[in-house]
Amino acid sequence: TSPLVKPPSPLPPFPAANFSTPVISTSDSSNPGQERTYTCMSKNGYPEPNLYWINTTDNSLIDTALQNNTVYLNKLGLYDVISTLRLPWTSRGDVLCCVENVALHQNITSISQAESFTGNNTKNPQETHNNELKVLVPVLAVLAAAAFVSFIIYRRTRPHRSYTGPKTVQLELTDHA
């Protein structure tokens, strides 16, 4: 009899995939004595991520008992992660959400600055970058147009010189007598 051969385990759909930049939002009151809830979401990564919350005041990891992490496979076969963190209210409640992809040796981090929150608010680095581009592109276009107009004006106002060919030299006659 031949020995039993175990079929190979199925390969993962992707060797590794980057997670999206985490998006942090907050809700609940920003009044002293009440709880503040943070939510961090990152999508489309592989393999399953680790998610950490970090207190920016002392760069310490926040206790996992204060957070609820949910990781699931999406329709693409990639992982999405969502984490909810509940903390007592503080006047300076800055936290970081860090999504770790072990296969890629990569940590993607976003910061939430609680003192700027009024009600629901989302701080998305990609959205901030897009807003900066919306300002930068028109400014660069105006500068390019101004440079072009300046060049045209310069070309039209400078004296026109045309090439007349080599200059001829007339020799003087000298008497050798």
mmCIF file with all atom_site columns, C-alpha atoms in Angstrom:
data_model
loop_
_atom_site.group_PDB
_atom_site.id
_atom_site.type_symbol
_atom_site.label_atom_id
_atom_site.label_alt_id
_atom_site.label_comp_id
_atom_site.label_asym_id
_atom_site.label_entity_id
_atom_site.label_seq_id
_atom_site.pdbx_PDB_ins_code
_atom_site.Cartn_x
_atom_site.Cartn_y
_atom_site.Cartn_z
_atom_site.occupancy
_atom_site.B_iso_or_equiv
_atom_site.pdbx_formal_charge
_atom_site.auth_seq_id
_atom_site.auth_comp_id
_atom_site.auth_asym_id
_atom_site.auth_atom_id
_atom_site.pdbx_PDB_model_num
ATOM 1   C CA . THR A 1 1   ? 0.000   0.000   0.000   1.00 0.00 ? 1   THR A CA 1
ATOM 2   C CA . SER A 1 2   ? 1.162   3.525   -0.717  1.00 0.00 ? 2   SER A CA 1
ATOM 3   C CA . PRO A 1 3   ? 1.441   6.107   2.051   1.00 0.00 ? 3   PRO A CA 1
ATOM 4   C CA . LEU A 1 4   ? -1.269  8.738   2.255   1.00 0.00 ? 4   LEU A CA 1
ATOM 5   C CA . VAL A 1 5   ? -0.241  11.965  0.600   1.00 0.00 ? 5   VAL A CA 1
ATOM 6   C CA . LYS A 1 6   ? -1.705  15.053  2.153   1.00 0.00 ? 6   LYS A CA 1
ATOM 7   C CA . PRO A 1 7   ? -2.939  17.548  -0.466  1.00 0.00 ? 7   PRO A CA 1
ATOM 8   C CA . PRO A 1 8   ? -1.124  20.877  -0.385  1.00 0.00 ? 8   PRO A CA 1
ATOM 9   C CA . SER A 1 9   ? -2.813  23.653  1.547   1.00 0.00 ? 9   SER A CA 1
ATOM 10  C CA . PRO A 1 10  ? -4.340  26.345  -0.631  1.00 0.00 ? 10  PRO A CA 1
ATOM 11  C CA . LEU A 1 11  ? -2.145  29.341  -1.346  1.00 0.00 ? 11  LEU A CA 1
ATOM 12  C CA . PRO A 1 12  ? -3.216  32.719  -0.051  1.00 0.00 ? 12  PRO A CA 1
ATOM 13  C CA . PRO A 1 13  ? -4.831  34.961  -2.662  1.00 0.00 ? 13  PRO A CA 1
ATOM 14  C CA . PHE A 1 14  ? -2.009  37.514  -2.310  1.00 0.00 ? 14  PHE A CA 1
ATOM 15  C CA . PRO A 1 15  ? 1.499   37.222  -0.907  1.00 0.00 ? 15  PRO A CA 1
ATOM 16  C CA . ALA A 1 16  ? 1.078   40.669  0.685   1.00 0.00 ? 16  ALA A CA 1
ATOM 17  C CA . ALA A 1 17  ? -0.865  43.877  0.082   1.00 0.00 ? 17  ALA A CA 1
ATOM 18  C CA . ASN A 1 18  ? -0.565  47.342  1.626   1.00 0.00 ? 18  ASN A CA 1
ATOM 19  C CA . PHE A 1 19  ? -3.347  48.529  3.884   1.00 0.00 ? 19  PHE A CA 1
ATOM 20  C CA . SER A 1 20  ? -4.917  51.907  3.223   1.00 0.00 ? 20  SER A CA 1
ATOM 21  C CA . THR A 1 21  ? -3.923  54.831  5.432   1.00 0.00 ? 21  THR A CA 1
ATOM 22  C CA . PRO A 1 22  ? -5.979  54.503  8.611   1.00 0.00 ? 22  PRO A CA 1
ATOM 23  C CA . VAL A 1 23  ? -8.894  56.920  8.892   1.00 0.00 ? 23  VAL A CA 1
ATOM 24  C CA . ILE A 1 24  ? -9.670  58.058  12.434  1.00 0.00 ? 24  ILE A CA 1
ATOM 25  C CA . SER A 1 25  ? -12.991 59.532  13.462  1.00 0.00 ? 25  SER A CA 1
ATOM 26  C CA . THR A 1 26  ? -14.389 60.446  16.842  1.00 0.00 ? 26  THR A CA 1
ATOM 27  C CA . SER A 1 27  ? -17.823 60.885  18.287  1.00 0.00 ? 27  SER A CA 1
ATOM 28  C CA . ASP A 1 28  ? -19.518 61.669  21.571  1.00 0.00 ? 28  ASP A CA 1
ATOM 29  C CA . SER A 1 29  ? -19.147 64.772  23.628  1.00 0.00 ? 29  SER A CA 1
ATOM 30  C CA . SER A 1 30  ? -15.906 66.606  24.135  1.00 0.00 ? 30  SER A CA 1
ATOM 31  C CA . ASN A 1 31  ? -17.042 67.679  27.594  1.00 0.00 ? 31  ASN A CA 1
ATOM 32  C CA . PRO A 1 32  ? -15.005 66.874  30.715  1.00 0.00 ? 32  PRO A CA 1
ATOM 33  C CA . GLY A 1 33  ? -16.192 63.833  32.641  1.00 0.00 ? 33  GLY A CA 1
ATOM 34  C CA . GLN A 1 34  ? -17.584 62.059  29.594  1.00 0.00 ? 34  GLN A CA 1
ATOM 35  C CA . GLU A 1 35  ? -16.174 59.271  27.480  1.00 0.00 ? 35  GLU A CA 1
ATOM 36  C CA . ARG A 1 36  ? -14.632 59.889  24.063  1.00 0.00 ? 36  ARG A CA 1
ATOM 37  C CA . THR A 1 37  ? -14.919 57.218  21.355  1.00 0.00 ? 37  THR A CA 1
ATOM 38  C CA . TYR A 1 38  ? -12.391 56.904  18.534  1.00 0.00 ? 38  TYR A CA 1
ATOM 39  C CA . THR A 1 39  ? -12.826 54.707  15.475  1.00 0.00 ? 39  THR A CA 1
ATOM 40  C CA . CYS A 1 40  ? -9.963  53.660  13.196  1.00 0.00 ? 40  CYS A CA 1
ATOM 41  C CA . MET A 1 41  ? -10.520 51.963  9.844   1.00 0.00 ? 41  MET A CA 1
ATOM 42  C CA . SER A 1 42  ? -8.066  50.607  7.267   1.00 0.00 ? 42  SER A CA 1
ATOM 43  C CA . LYS A 1 43  ? -8.865  48.519  4.191   1.00 0.00 ? 43  LYS A CA 1
ATOM 44  C CA . ASN A 1 44  ? -7.566  46.207  1.488   1.00 0.00 ? 44  ASN A CA 1
ATOM 45  C CA . GLY A 1 45  ? -4.467  44.678  3.040   1.00 0.00 ? 45  GLY A CA 1
ATOM 46  C CA . TYR A 1 46  ? -3.016  41.208  3.282   1.00 0.00 ? 46  TYR A CA 1
ATOM 47  C CA . PRO A 1 47  ? -2.280  39.272  5.472   1.00 0.00 ? 47  PRO A CA 1
ATOM 48  C CA . GLU A 1 48  ? -4.409  39.885  8.551   1.00 0.00 ? 48  GLU A CA 1
ATOM 49  C CA . PRO A 1 49  ? -3.123  43.017  10.322  1.00 0.00 ? 49  PRO A CA 1
ATOM 50  C CA . ASN A 1 50  ? -2.260  43.946  13.868  1.00 0.00 ? 50  ASN A CA 1
ATOM 51  C CA . LEU A 1 51  ? -3.780  47.212  15.070  1.00 0.00 ? 51  LEU A CA 1
ATOM 52  C CA . TYR A 1 52  ? -2.401  49.299  17.921  1.00 0.00 ? 52  TYR A CA 1
ATOM 53  C CA . TRP A 1 53  ? -3.586  52.487  19.602  1.00 0.00 ? 53  TRP A CA 1
ATOM 54  C CA . ILE A 1 54  ? -0.821  54.709  20.974  1.00 0.00 ? 54  ILE A CA 1
ATOM 55  C CA . ASN A 1 55  ? -1.072  57.551  23.486  1.00 0.00 ? 55  ASN A CA 1
ATOM 56  C CA . THR A 1 56  ? 0.952   60.424  21.986  1.00 0.00 ? 56  THR A CA 1
ATOM 57  C CA . THR A 1 57  ? 1.532   62.062  25.371  1.00 0.00 ? 57  THR A CA 1
ATOM 58  C CA . ASP A 1 58  ? 3.996   59.364  26.430  1.00 0.00 ? 58  ASP A CA 1
ATOM 59  C CA . ASN A 1 59  ? 4.130   57.108  23.304  1.00 0.00 ? 59  ASN A CA 1
ATOM 60  C CA . SER A 1 60  ? 2.697   54.202  25.283  1.00 0.00 ? 60  SER A CA 1
ATOM 61  C CA . LEU A 1 61  ? 0.476   51.463  23.908  1.00 0.00 ? 61  LEU A CA 1
ATOM 62  C CA . ILE A 1 62  ? -3.118  51.841  25.036  1.00 0.00 ? 62  ILE A CA 1
ATOM 63  C CA . ASP A 1 63  ? -4.539  48.861  26.926  1.00 0.00 ? 63  ASP A CA 1
ATOM 64  C CA . THR A 1 64  ? -6.305  46.397  24.609  1.00 0.00 ? 64  THR A CA 1
ATOM 65  C CA . ALA A 1 65  ? -9.150  46.146  27.142  1.00 0.00 ? 65  ALA A CA 1
ATOM 66  C CA . LEU A 1 66  ? -10.201 49.661  26.055  1.00 0.00 ? 66  LEU A CA 1
ATOM 67  C CA . GLN A 1 67  ? -10.468 48.717  22.379  1.00 0.00 ? 67  GLN A CA 1
ATOM 68  C CA . ASN A 1 68  ? -12.558 46.449  20.194  1.00 0.00 ? 68  ASN A CA 1
ATOM 69  C CA . ASN A 1 69  ? -10.877 45.301  16.959  1.00 0.00 ? 69  ASN A CA 1
ATOM 70  C CA . THR A 1 70  ? -12.768 43.604  14.133  1.00 0.00 ? 70  THR A CA 1
ATOM 71  C CA . VAL A 1 71  ? -10.918 42.112  11.158  1.00 0.00 ? 71  VAL A CA 1
ATOM 72  C CA . TYR A 1 72  ? -12.752 40.595  8.208   1.00 0.00 ? 72  TYR A CA 1
ATOM 73  C CA . LEU A 1 73  ? -12.183 39.482  4.613   1.00 0.00 ? 73  LEU A CA 1
ATOM 74  C CA . ASN A 1 74  ? -13.796 41.729  2.012   1.00 0.00 ? 74  ASN A CA 1
ATOM 75  C CA . LYS A 1 75  ? -15.119 40.783  -1.455  1.00 0.00 ? 75  LYS A CA 1
ATOM 76  C CA . LEU A 1 76  ? -11.623 41.103  -2.943  1.00 0.00 ? 76  LEU A CA 1
ATOM 77  C CA . GLY A 1 77  ? -10.191 38.529  -0.538  1.00 0.00 ? 77  GLY A CA 1
ATOM 78  C CA . LEU A 1 78  ? -8.295  41.268  1.292   1.00 0.00 ? 78  LEU A CA 1
ATOM 79  C CA . TYR A 1 79  ? -8.578  42.226  4.942   1.00 0.00 ? 79  TYR A CA 1
ATOM 80  C CA . ASP A 1 80  ? -10.360 45.270  6.348   1.00 0.00 ? 80  ASP A CA 1
ATOM 81  C CA . VAL A 1 81  ? -9.930  46.259  9.986   1.00 0.00 ? 81  VAL A CA 1
ATOM 82  C CA . ILE A 1 82  ? -12.012 48.526  12.176  1.00 0.00 ? 82  ILE A CA 1
ATOM 83  C CA . SER A 1 83  ? -11.211 49.355  15.776  1.00 0.00 ? 83  SER A CA 1
ATOM 84  C CA . THR A 1 84  ? -13.176 51.260  18.384  1.00 0.00 ? 84  THR A CA 1
ATOM 85  C CA . LEU A 1 85  ? -11.362 52.838  21.326  1.00 0.00 ? 85  LEU A CA 1
ATOM 86  C CA . ARG A 1 86  ? -13.150 54.300  24.355  1.00 0.00 ? 86  ARG A CA 1
ATOM 87  C CA . LEU A 1 87  ? -11.206 56.640  26.618  1.00 0.00 ? 87  LEU A CA 1
ATOM 88  C CA . PRO A 1 88  ? -12.118 58.953  29.474  1.00 0.00 ? 88  PRO A CA 1
ATOM 89  C CA . TRP A 1 89  ? -12.245 62.565  28.299  1.00 0.00 ? 89  TRP A CA 1
ATOM 90  C CA . THR A 1 90  ? -9.020  64.565  28.560  1.00 0.00 ? 90  THR A CA 1
ATOM 91  C CA . SER A 1 91  ? -8.289  68.056  27.293  1.00 0.00 ? 91  SER A CA 1
ATOM 92  C CA . ARG A 1 92  ? -5.420  66.707  25.217  1.00 0.00 ? 92  ARG A CA 1
ATOM 93  C CA . GLY A 1 93  ? -6.489  63.318  23.969  1.00 0.00 ? 93  GLY A CA 1
ATOM 94  C CA . ASP A 1 94  ? -4.169  62.791  21.026  1.00 0.00 ? 94  ASP A CA 1
ATOM 95  C CA . VAL A 1 95  ? -3.971  59.162  19.928  1.00 0.00 ? 95  VAL A CA 1
ATOM 96  C CA . LEU A 1 96  ? -2.342  57.294  17.065  1.00 0.00 ? 96  LEU A CA 1
ATOM 97  C CA . CYS A 1 97  ? -3.873  54.383  15.197  1.00 0.00 ? 97  CYS A CA 1
ATOM 98  C CA . CYS A 1 98  ? -1.189  52.074  13.825  1.00 0.00 ? 98  CYS A CA 1
ATOM 99  C CA . VAL A 1 99  ? -1.947  49.250  11.374  1.00 0.00 ? 99  VAL A CA 1
ATOM 100 C CA . GLU A 1 100 ? 0.896   46.737  11.121  1.00 0.00 ? 100 GLU A CA 1
ATOM 101 C CA . ASN A 1 101 ? 1.472   44.495  8.100   1.00 0.00 ? 101 ASN A CA 1
ATOM 102 C CA . VAL A 1 102 ? 3.934   41.883  9.348   1.00 0.00 ? 102 VAL A CA 1
ATOM 103 C CA . ALA A 1 103 ? 4.605   40.418  5.880   1.00 0.00 ? 103 ALA A CA 1
ATOM 104 C CA . LEU A 1 104 ? 5.672   43.794  4.479   1.00 0.00 ? 104 LEU A CA 1
ATOM 105 C CA . HIS A 1 105 ? 7.390   44.977  7.695   1.00 0.00 ? 105 HIS A CA 1
ATOM 106 C CA . GLN A 1 106 ? 5.179   48.038  7.436   1.00 0.00 ? 106 GLN A CA 1
ATOM 107 C CA . ASN A 1 107 ? 3.357   50.230  9.945   1.00 0.00 ? 107 ASN A CA 1
ATOM 108 C CA . ILE A 1 108 ? 0.853   52.775  8.651   1.00 0.00 ? 108 ILE A CA 1
ATOM 109 C CA . THR A 1 109 ? -0.141  55.385  11.215  1.00 0.00 ? 109 THR A CA 1
ATOM 110 C CA . SER A 1 110 ? -2.657  58.220  11.521  1.00 0.00 ? 110 SER A CA 1
ATOM 111 C CA . ILE A 1 111 ? -3.052  60.712  14.343  1.00 0.00 ? 111 ILE A CA 1
ATOM 112 C CA . SER A 1 112 ? -6.255  61.986  15.880  1.00 0.00 ? 112 SER A CA 1
ATOM 113 C CA . GLN A 1 113 ? -6.065  65.305  17.695  1.00 0.00 ? 113 GLN A CA 1
ATOM 114 C CA . ALA A 1 114 ? -8.987  65.444  20.071  1.00 0.00 ? 114 ALA A CA 1
ATOM 115 C CA . GLU A 1 115 ? -8.791  69.111  20.993  1.00 0.00 ? 115 GLU A CA 1
ATOM 116 C CA . SER A 1 116 ? -9.866  70.103  17.485  1.00 0.00 ? 116 SER A CA 1
ATOM 117 C CA . PHE A 1 117 ? -12.948 67.875  17.466  1.00 0.00 ? 117 PHE A CA 1
ATOM 118 C CA . THR A 1 118 ? -16.452 69.229  17.712  1.00 0.00 ? 118 THR A CA 1
ATOM 119 C CA . GLY A 1 119 ? -18.910 66.401  17.337  1.00 0.00 ? 119 GLY A CA 1
ATOM 120 C CA . ASN A 1 120 ? -18.234 63.928  14.535  1.00 0.00 ? 120 ASN A CA 1
ATOM 121 C CA . ASN A 1 121 ? -15.007 64.604  12.734  1.00 0.00 ? 121 ASN A CA 1
ATOM 122 C CA . THR A 1 122 ? -12.740 62.598  10.485  1.00 0.00 ? 122 THR A CA 1
ATOM 123 C CA . LYS A 1 123 ? -9.081  63.382  9.922   1.00 0.00 ? 123 LYS A CA 1
ATOM 124 C CA . ASN A 1 124 ? -8.023  61.732  6.685   1.00 0.00 ? 124 ASN A CA 1
ATOM 125 C CA . PRO A 1 125 ? -4.432  62.364  5.527   1.00 0.00 ? 125 PRO A CA 1
ATOM 126 C CA . GLN A 1 126 ? -5.343  61.610  1.899   1.00 0.00 ? 126 GLN A CA 1
ATOM 127 C CA . GLU A 1 127 ? -8.129  64.215  2.014   1.00 0.00 ? 127 GLU A CA 1
ATOM 128 C CA . THR A 1 128 ? -5.706  66.779  3.465   1.00 0.00 ? 128 THR A CA 1
ATOM 129 C CA . HIS A 1 129 ? -3.222  65.997  0.673   1.00 0.00 ? 129 HIS A CA 1
ATOM 130 C CA . ASN A 1 130 ? -5.952  66.408  -1.968  1.00 0.00 ? 130 ASN A CA 1
ATOM 131 C CA . ASN A 1 131 ? -6.944  69.795  -0.498  1.00 0.00 ? 131 ASN A CA 1
ATOM 132 C CA . GLU A 1 132 ? -3.325  70.944  -0.648  1.00 0.00 ? 132 GLU A CA 1
ATOM 133 C CA . LEU A 1 133 ? -3.142  69.915  -4.307  1.00 0.00 ? 133 LEU A CA 1
ATOM 134 C CA . LYS A 1 134 ? -6.347  71.840  -5.060  1.00 0.00 ? 134 LYS A CA 1
ATOM 135 C CA . VAL A 1 135 ? -4.554  75.003  -3.933  1.00 0.00 ? 135 VAL A CA 1
ATOM 136 C CA . LEU A 1 136 ? -1.094  74.222  -5.317  1.00 0.00 ? 136 LEU A CA 1
ATOM 137 C CA . VAL A 1 137 ? -2.088  73.343  -8.901  1.00 0.00 ? 137 VAL A CA 1
ATOM 138 C CA . PRO A 1 138 ? -3.867  76.662  -9.677  1.00 0.00 ? 138 PRO A CA 1
ATOM 139 C CA . VAL A 1 139 ? -1.009  78.653  -8.100  1.00 0.00 ? 139 VAL A CA 1
ATOM 140 C CA . LEU A 1 140 ? 1.532   76.836  -10.281 1.00 0.00 ? 140 LEU A CA 1
ATOM 141 C CA . ALA A 1 141 ? -0.661  77.391  -13.359 1.00 0.00 ? 141 ALA A CA 1
ATOM 142 C CA . VAL A 1 142 ? -0.815  81.159  -12.686 1.00 0.00 ? 142 VAL A CA 1
ATOM 143 C CA . LEU A 1 143 ? 2.965   81.296  -12.188 1.00 0.00 ? 143 LEU A CA 1
ATOM 144 C CA . ALA A 1 144 ? 3.564   79.393  -15.442 1.00 0.00 ? 144 ALA A CA 1
ATOM 145 C CA . ALA A 1 145 ? 1.196   81.721  -17.333 1.00 0.00 ? 145 ALA A CA 1
ATOM 146 C CA . ALA A 1 146 ? 2.938   84.799  -15.876 1.00 0.00 ? 146 ALA A CA 1
ATOM 147 C CA . ALA A 1 147 ? 6.342   83.440  -16.900 1.00 0.00 ? 147 ALA A CA 1
ATOM 148 C CA . PHE A 1 148 ? 5.083   82.750  -20.434 1.00 0.00 ? 148 PHE A CA 1
ATOM 149 C CA . VAL A 1 149 ? 3.578   86.250  -20.813 1.00 0.00 ? 149 VAL A CA 1
ATOM 150 C CA . SER A 1 150 ? 6.812   87.805  -19.490 1.00 0.00 ? 150 SER A CA 1
ATOM 151 C CA . PHE A 1 151 ? 8.822   85.838  -22.044 1.00 0.00 ? 151 PHE A CA 1
ATOM 152 C CA . ILE A 1 152 ? 6.555   86.972  -24.925 1.00 0.00 ? 152 ILE A CA 1
ATOM 153 C CA . ILE A 1 153 ? 6.787   90.629  -23.828 1.00 0.00 ? 153 ILE A CA 1
ATOM 154 C CA . TYR A 1 154 ? 10.566  90.359  -23.554 1.00 0.00 ? 154 TYR A CA 1
ATOM 155 C CA . ARG A 1 155 ? 10.838  88.878  -27.056 1.00 0.00 ? 155 ARG A CA 1
ATOM 156 C CA . ARG A 1 156 ? 8.691   91.637  -28.569 1.00 0.00 ? 156 ARG A CA 1
ATOM 157 C CA . THR A 1 157 ? 10.381  94.581  -26.849 1.00 0.00 ? 157 THR A CA 1
ATOM 158 C CA . ARG A 1 158 ? 14.042  93.729  -27.324 1.00 0.00 ? 158 ARG A CA 1
ATOM 159 C CA . PRO A 1 159 ? 15.767  95.217  -30.383 1.00 0.00 ? 159 PRO A CA 1
ATOM 160 C CA . HIS A 1 160 ? 15.547  93.112  -33.483 1.00 0.00 ? 160 HIS A CA 1
ATOM 161 C CA . ARG A 1 161 ? 18.901  92.283  -34.880 1.00 0.00 ? 161 ARG A CA 1
ATOM 162 C CA . SER A 1 162 ? 19.297  90.422  -38.076 1.00 0.00 ? 162 SER A CA 1
ATOM 163 C CA . TYR A 1 163 ? 22.335  88.659  -39.385 1.00 0.00 ? 163 TYR A CA 1
ATOM 164 C CA . THR A 1 164 ? 23.885  90.441  -42.357 1.00 0.00 ? 164 THR A CA 1
ATOM 165 C CA . GLY A 1 165 ? 26.635  88.001  -43.117 1.00 0.00 ? 165 GLY A CA 1
ATOM 166 C CA . PRO A 1 166 ? 30.357  88.481  -42.694 1.00 0.00 ? 166 PRO A CA 1
ATOM 167 C CA . LYS A 1 167 ? 31.568  92.064  -42.853 1.00 0.00 ? 167 LYS A CA 1
ATOM 168 C CA . THR A 1 168 ? 33.934  92.862  -45.660 1.00 0.00 ? 168 THR A CA 1
ATOM 169 C CA . VAL A 1 169 ? 37.183  94.554  -44.972 1.00 0.00 ? 169 VAL A CA 1
ATOM 170 C CA . GLN A 1 170 ? 38.478  97.070  -47.485 1.00 0.00 ? 170 GLN A CA 1
ATOM 171 C CA . LEU A 1 171 ? 42.199  97.148  -47.819 1.00 0.00 ? 171 LEU A CA 1
ATOM 172 C CA . GLU A 1 172 ? 43.924  100.516 -47.970 1.00 0.00 ? 172 GLU A CA 1
ATOM 173 C CA . LEU A 1 173 ? 46.276  101.064 -50.802 1.00 0.00 ? 173 LEU A CA 1
ATOM 174 C CA . THR A 1 174 ? 49.735  101.962 -49.728 1.00 0.00 ? 174 THR A CA 1
ATOM 175 C CA . ASP A 1 175 ? 52.437  103.496 -51.892 1.00 0.00 ? 175 ASP A CA 1
ATOM 176 C CA . HIS A 1 176 ? 55.638  101.543 -52.058 1.00 0.00 ? 176 HIS A CA 1
ATOM 177 C CA . ALA A 1 177 ? 57.382  103.984 -54.175 1.00 0.00 ? 177 ALA A CA 1
#
